[in-house]
Coordinates of C-alpha atoms in Angstrom, one line a residue:
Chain A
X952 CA 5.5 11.1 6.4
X953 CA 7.5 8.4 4.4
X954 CA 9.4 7.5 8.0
X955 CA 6.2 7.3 10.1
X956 CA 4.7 4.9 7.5
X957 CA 7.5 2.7 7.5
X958 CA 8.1 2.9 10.8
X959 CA 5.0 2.0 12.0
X960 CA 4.8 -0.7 9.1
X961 CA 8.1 -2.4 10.4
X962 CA 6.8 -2.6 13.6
X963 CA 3.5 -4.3 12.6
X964 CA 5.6 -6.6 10.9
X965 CA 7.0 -7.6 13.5
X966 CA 3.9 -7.9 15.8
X967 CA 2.4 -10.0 13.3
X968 CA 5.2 -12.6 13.5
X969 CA 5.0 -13.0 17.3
X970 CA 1.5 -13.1 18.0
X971 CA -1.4 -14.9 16.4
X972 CA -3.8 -14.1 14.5
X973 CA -0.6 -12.0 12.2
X974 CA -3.6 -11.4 10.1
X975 CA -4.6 -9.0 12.3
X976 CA -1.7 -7.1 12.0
X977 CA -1.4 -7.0 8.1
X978 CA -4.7 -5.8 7.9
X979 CA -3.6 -2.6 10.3
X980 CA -0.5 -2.2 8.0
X981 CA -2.7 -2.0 5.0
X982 CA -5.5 -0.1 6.4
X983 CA -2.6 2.7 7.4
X984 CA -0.6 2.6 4.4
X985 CA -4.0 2.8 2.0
X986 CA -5.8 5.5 4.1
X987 CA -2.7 7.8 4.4
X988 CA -2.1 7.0 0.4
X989 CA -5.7 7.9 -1.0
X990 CA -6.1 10.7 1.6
X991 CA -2.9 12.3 0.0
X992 CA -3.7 11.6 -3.2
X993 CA -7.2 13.2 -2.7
X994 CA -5.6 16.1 -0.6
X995 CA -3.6 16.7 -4.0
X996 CA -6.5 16.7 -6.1
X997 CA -8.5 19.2 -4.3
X998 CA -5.5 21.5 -3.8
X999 CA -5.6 21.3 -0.4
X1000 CA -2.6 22.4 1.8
X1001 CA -2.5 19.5 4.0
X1002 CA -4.4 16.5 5.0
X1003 CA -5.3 17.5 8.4
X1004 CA -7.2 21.0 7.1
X1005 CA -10.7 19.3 6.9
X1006 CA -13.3 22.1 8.1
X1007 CA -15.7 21.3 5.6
X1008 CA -15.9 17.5 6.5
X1009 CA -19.5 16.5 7.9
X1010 CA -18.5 13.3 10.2
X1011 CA -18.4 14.2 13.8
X1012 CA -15.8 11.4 14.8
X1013 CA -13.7 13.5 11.8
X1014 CA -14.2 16.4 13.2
X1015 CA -13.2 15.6 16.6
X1016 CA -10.1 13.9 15.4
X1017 CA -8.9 16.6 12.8
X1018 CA -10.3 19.6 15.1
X1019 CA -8.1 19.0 18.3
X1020 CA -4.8 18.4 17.8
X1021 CA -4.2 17.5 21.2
X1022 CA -7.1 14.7 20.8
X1023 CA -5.4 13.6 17.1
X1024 CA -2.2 13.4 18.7
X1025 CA -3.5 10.8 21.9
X1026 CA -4.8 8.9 18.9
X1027 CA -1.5 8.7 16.8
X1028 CA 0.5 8.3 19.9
X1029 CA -2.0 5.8 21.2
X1030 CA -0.7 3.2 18.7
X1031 CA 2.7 3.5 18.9
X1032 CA 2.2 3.0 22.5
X1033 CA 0.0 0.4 22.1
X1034 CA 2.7 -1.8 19.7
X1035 CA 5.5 -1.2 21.5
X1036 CA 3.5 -2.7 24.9
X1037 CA 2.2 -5.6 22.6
X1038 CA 5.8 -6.1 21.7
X1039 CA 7.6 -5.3 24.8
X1040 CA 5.1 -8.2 26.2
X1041 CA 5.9 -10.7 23.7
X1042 CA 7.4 -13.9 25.3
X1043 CA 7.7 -16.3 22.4
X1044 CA 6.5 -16.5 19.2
X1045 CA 3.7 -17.7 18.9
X1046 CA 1.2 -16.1 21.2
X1047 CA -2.5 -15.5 21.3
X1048 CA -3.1 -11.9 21.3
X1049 CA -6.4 -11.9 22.6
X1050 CA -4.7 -13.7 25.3
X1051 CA -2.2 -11.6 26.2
X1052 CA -4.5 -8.4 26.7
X1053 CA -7.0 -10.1 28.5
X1054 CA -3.8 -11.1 31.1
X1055 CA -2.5 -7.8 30.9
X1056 CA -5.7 -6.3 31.6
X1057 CA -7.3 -8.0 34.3
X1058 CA -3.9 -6.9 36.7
X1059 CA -4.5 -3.6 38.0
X1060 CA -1.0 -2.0 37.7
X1061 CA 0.4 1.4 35.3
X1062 CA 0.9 -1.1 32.8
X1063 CA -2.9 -2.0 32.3
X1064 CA -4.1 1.6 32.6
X1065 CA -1.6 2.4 29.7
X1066 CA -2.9 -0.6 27.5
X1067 CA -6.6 0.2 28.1
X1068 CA -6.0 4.0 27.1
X1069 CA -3.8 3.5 24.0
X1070 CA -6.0 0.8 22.8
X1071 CA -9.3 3.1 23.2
X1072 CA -6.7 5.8 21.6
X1073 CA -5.9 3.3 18.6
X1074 CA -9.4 2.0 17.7
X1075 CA -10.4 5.3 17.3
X1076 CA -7.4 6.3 14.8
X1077 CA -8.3 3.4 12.8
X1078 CA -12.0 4.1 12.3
X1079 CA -10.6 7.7 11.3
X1080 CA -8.3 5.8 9.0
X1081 CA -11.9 4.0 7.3
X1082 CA -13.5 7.3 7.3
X1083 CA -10.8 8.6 5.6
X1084 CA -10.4 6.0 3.1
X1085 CA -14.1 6.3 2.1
X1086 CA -13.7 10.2 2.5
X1087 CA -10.5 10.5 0.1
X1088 CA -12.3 8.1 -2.7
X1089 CA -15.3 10.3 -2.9
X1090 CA -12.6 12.6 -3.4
X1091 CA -11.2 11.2 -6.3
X1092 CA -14.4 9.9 -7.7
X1093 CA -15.9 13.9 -7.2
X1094 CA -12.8 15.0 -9.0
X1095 CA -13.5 13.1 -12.3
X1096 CA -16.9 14.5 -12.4
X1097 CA -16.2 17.7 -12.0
X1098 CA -14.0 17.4 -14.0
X1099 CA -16.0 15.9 -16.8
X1100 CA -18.6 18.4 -16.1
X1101 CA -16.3 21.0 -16.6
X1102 CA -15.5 20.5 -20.1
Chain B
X188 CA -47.9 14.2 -14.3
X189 CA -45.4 14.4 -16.4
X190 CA -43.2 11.8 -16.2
X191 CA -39.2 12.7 -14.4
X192 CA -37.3 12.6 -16.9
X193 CA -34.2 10.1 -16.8
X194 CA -30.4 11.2 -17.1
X195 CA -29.9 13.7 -19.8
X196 CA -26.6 12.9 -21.9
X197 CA -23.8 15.0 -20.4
X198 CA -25.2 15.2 -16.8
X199 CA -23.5 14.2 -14.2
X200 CA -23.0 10.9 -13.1
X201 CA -23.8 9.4 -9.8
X202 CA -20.5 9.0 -7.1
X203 CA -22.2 4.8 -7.5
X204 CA -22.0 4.7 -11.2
X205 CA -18.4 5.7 -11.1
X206 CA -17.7 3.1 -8.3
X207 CA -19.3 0.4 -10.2
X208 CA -17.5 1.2 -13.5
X209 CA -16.1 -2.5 -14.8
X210 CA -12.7 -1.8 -13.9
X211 CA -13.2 -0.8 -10.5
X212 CA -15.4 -3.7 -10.0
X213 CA -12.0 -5.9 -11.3
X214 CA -10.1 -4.0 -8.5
X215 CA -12.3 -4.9 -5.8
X216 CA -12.1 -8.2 -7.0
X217 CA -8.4 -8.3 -6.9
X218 CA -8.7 -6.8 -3.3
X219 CA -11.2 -9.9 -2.1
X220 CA -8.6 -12.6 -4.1
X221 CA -5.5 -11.4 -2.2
X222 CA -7.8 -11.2 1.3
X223 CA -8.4 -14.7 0.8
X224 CA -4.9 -15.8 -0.6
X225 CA -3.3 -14.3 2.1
X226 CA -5.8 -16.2 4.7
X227 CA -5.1 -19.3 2.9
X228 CA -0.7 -18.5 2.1
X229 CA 0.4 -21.1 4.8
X230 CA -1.8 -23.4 4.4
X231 CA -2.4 -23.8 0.7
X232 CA 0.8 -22.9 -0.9
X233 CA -0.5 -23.5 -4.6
X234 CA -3.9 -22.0 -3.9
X235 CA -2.1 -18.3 -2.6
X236 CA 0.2 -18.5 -5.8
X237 CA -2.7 -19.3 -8.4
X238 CA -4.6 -16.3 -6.2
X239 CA -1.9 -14.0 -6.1
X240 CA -0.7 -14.6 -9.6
X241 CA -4.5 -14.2 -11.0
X242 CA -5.0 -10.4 -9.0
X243 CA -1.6 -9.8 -10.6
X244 CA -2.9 -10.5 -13.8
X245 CA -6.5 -8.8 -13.3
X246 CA -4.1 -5.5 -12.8
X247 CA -3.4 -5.7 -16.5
X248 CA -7.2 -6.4 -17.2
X249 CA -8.8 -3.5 -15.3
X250 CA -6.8 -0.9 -17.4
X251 CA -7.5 -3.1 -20.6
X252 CA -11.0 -2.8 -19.5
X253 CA -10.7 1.0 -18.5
X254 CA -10.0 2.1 -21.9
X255 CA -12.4 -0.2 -23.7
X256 CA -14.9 0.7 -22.1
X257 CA -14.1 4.5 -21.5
X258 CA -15.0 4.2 -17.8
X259 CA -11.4 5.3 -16.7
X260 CA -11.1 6.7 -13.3
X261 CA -9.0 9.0 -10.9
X262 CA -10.1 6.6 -8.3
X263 CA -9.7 3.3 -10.1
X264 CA -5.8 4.5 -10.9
X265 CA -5.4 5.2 -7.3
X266 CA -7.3 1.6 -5.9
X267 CA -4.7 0.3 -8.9
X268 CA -1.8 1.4 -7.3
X269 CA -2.7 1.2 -3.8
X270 CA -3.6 -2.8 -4.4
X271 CA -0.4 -2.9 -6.1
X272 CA 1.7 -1.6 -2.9
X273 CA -0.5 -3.4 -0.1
X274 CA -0.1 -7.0 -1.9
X275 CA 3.5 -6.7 -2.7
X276 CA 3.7 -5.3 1.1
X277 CA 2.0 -8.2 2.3
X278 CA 4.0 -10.9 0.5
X279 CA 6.8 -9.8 1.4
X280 CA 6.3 -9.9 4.8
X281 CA 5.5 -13.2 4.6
X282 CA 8.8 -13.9 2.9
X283 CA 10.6 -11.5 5.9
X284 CA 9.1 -14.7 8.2
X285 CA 9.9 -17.4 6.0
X286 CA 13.2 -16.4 5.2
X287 CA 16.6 -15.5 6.8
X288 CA 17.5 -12.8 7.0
X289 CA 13.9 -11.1 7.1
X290 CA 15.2 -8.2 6.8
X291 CA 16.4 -8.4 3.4
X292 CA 12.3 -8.4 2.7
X293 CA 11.6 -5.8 5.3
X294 CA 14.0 -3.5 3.3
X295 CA 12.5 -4.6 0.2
X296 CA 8.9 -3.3 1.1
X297 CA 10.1 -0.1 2.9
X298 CA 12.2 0.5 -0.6
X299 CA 9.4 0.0 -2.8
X300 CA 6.4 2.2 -0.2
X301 CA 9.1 5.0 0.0
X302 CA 9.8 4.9 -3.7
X303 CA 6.6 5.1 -4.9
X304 CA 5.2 7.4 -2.2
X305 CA 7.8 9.9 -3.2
X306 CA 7.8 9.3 -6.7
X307 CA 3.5 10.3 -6.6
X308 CA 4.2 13.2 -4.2
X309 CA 6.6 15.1 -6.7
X310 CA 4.4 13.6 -9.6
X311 CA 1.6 15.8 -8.1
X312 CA 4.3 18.7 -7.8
X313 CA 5.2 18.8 -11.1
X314 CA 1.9 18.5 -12.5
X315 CA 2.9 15.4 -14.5
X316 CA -0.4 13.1 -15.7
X317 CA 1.5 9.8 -14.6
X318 CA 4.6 9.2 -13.1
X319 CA 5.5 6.7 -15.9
X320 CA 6.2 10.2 -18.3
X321 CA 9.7 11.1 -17.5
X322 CA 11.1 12.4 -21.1
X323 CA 13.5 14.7 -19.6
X324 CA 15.4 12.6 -17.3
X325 CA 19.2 12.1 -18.0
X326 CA 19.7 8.4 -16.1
X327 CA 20.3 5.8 -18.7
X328 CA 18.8 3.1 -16.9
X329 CA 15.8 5.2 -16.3
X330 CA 15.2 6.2 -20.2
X331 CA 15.2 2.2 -21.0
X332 CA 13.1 1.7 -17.8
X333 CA 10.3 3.3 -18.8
X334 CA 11.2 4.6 -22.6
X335 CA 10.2 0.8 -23.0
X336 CA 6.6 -0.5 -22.1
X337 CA 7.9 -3.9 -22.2
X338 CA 11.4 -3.9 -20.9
X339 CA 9.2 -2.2 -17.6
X340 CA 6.5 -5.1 -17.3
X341 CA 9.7 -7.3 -17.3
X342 CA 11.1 -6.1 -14.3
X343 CA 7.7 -5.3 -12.3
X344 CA 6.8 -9.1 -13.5
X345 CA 10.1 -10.3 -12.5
X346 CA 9.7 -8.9 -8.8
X347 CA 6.3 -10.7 -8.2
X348 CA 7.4 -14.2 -9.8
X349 CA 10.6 -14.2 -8.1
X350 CA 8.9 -13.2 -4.7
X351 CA 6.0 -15.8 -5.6
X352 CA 8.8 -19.1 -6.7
X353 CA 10.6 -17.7 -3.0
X354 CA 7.2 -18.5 -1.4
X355 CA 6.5 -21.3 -2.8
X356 CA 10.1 -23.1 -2.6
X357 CA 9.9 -22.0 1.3
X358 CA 10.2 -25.8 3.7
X359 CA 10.0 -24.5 6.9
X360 CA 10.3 -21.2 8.7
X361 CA 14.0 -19.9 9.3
X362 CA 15.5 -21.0 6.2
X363 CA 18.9 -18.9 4.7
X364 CA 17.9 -17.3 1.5
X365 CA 21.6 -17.5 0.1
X366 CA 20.7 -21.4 0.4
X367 CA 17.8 -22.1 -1.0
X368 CA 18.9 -19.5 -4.3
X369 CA 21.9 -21.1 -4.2
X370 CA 20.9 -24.2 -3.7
X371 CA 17.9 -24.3 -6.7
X372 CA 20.3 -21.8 -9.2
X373 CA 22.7 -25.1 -9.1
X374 CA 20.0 -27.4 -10.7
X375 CA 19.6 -26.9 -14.6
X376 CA 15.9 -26.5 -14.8
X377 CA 12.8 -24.5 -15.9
X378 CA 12.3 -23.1 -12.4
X379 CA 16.1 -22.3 -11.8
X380 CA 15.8 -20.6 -14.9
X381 CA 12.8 -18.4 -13.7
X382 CA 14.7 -17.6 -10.7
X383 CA 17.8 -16.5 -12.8
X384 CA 15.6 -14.2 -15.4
X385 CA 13.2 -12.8 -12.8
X386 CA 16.6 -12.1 -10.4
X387 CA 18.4 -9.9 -12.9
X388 CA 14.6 -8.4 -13.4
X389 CA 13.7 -7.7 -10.0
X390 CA 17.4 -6.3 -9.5
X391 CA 16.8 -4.3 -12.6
X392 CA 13.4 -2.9 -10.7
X393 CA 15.0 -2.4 -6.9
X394 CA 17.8 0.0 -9.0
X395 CA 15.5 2.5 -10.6
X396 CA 13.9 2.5 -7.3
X397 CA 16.2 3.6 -5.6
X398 CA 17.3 6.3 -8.7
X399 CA 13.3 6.9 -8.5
X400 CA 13.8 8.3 -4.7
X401 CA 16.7 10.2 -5.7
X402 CA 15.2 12.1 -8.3
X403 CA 11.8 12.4 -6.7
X404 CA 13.4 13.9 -3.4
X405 CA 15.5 16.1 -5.6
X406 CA 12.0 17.4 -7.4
X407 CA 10.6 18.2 -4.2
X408 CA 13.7 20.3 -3.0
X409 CA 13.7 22.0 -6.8
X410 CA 9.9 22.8 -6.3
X411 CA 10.5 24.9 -2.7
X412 CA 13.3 26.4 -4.6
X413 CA 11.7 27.4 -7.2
X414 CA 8.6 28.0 -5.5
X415 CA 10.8 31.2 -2.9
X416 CA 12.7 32.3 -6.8
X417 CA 8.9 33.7 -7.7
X418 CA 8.3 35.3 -5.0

């Protein structure tokens, strides 16, 4: 868990000091470092043996994503795939990213099929990601009452 | 009709009522100041610092605030720390493209995520409330770490004013680190000064990190061991 969030971190470090807007970037890193963080820490507090057990979840998007591994897994994968293509295609370093998909895209080759797929693949992981951030708060917030109502 | 009654004493509160508590409200403000200072870093040095700085110090407020005001929160602790790493992260990527080597920085974050991350993780094994209570460990350095309150804000101070004076002494964008340290550690002044205190801090920090991964990987083993003993 620790090496896929550095990982992935270091790489989006590195996309957001050849293309432009970095902002972009930094706000992935911190979207995947706070969603994984609160969803473990909620995963903790409801006892839970892992993060990706979440039957009683009513979202359907989360449902989809956390029911089929195969379809979790195209995500994940998805943006690996989709940094290392942004980076791969890098020339110098300052580039537009907008730019450099729309490019990319508008050729009909391997290459744009890949790009179009792992970016559908990616946008969907992240909007799990937000889900789960809200998701994993509730958690935490639900814990303290419970737990307050407990005593 | 009779009239619905309001909240009785002792009922539950609302999921909103907990996310509006004061110091959550602080934390989202700390979130929105380092959104903007990091949308503003290259091109208002003094503004980023003066935001950066200020979320820094609201940290300390919103647990001030948690306790006065008894509206202390699993999920305010776990924005805390979560701010904490992302800011941190984020400024030190901006020093890994400010800086030569930027891989000095990139270790630096990937240090303190995996630290921390493992640290909570065997927190939550053990069953420890915080992972600021270690009695029983034997390191020496990690008894005066956190055995002292003080000697602790030092060191986690020392790391963001060290990172922020790095920032802000930052001309263009390949400089050498070992030059511009070396370069403002040579002039006797306050800032040289700063750098020289918060250096030995930060170091002082980066250590027990690593000693923090050790013993937190180490808990982790110990619990699966433990964990096959009982059955």
């Amino acid at each position: 868990m620790v090496t896929d969030r550095i990982s992935t971190a270091c790489l989006l470090v590195v996309l957001s000091q050849v293309y432009k807007p970095g902002l972009v970037f930094l706000s992935l890193l911190a979207l995947d470092i706070a969603s994984h963080w609160l969803q473990m820490y909620s995963t903790f507090l409801m006892g839970k043996a892992s993060h990706k057990d979440v039957k009683d979840s009513s979202n359907w998007l989360f449902r989809l994503y956390y029911g089929n591994r195969m379809f979790m897994a195209y995500c994940c994968v998805s943006c690996e795939v989709l940094y290392l293509i942004l980076f791969y295609l890098s020339e110098n370093h300052t580039e537009k990213l907008t730019d450099v998909l729309a490019t990319n895209l508008q050729k009909i080759s391997i290459l744009s099929f890949l790009i179009a797929t792992s970016l559908v693949g990616c946008t969907i992981k992240q909007l799990t990601n937000v889900i789960q951030l809200k998701t994993a708060a509730d958690a935490c917030v639900l814990y303290d009452i419970d737990k307050k109502h407990k005593q | 009709m009779a009239k619905k009654p309001g909240p009785k004493p002792g009922s539950k509160p609302s999921k909103l009522s907990v996310y509006l508590y004061i110091p959550n409200i602080i934390g989202y403000t700390r979130v929105l100041l380092n959104c903007y200072a990091f949308h503003v870093c290259f091109t208002n040095k003094i503004l980023f610092s003066i935001l950066y700085f200020f979320s820094f110090v609201c940290d300390a407020v919103d647990g001030w605030a948690a306790r006065k005001f008894n509206q202390v929160s699993t999920f305010g602790a776990v924005l805390d720390m979560v701010t904490d790493r992302i800011s941190t992260a984020c400024l030190l990527v901006v020093l890994s493209q400010v800086y030569k080597p930027g891989l000095i920085f990139l270790s630096l974050l990937a240090l303190d995520i995996a630290s921390h991350w493992l640290q909570m993780y065997s927190t939550f094994l053990m069953g420890k409330t915080s992972h600021k209570d270690v009695k029983d460990s034997s390191n020496w350095l990690f008894k005066l770490y956190y055995g002292n309150r003080m000697f602790m804000a030092y060191c986690c101070v020392s790391c963001e004013v060290l990172y922020l004076i790095l920032f802000y002494l930052s001309e263009n964008h390949t400089e050498t680190l070992m030059d511009v340290l070396a370069t403002n550690l040579q002039k006797i002044s306050i800032v040289s000064f700063l750098i020289a205190t918060s250096f030995v801090g930060c170091t002082i920090k980066q250590l027990t990190n690593v000693i923090q991964l050790k013993t937190a990987a180490d808990a982790c083993v110990l619990y699966d061991i433990n964990k096959k003993q009982k059955q």
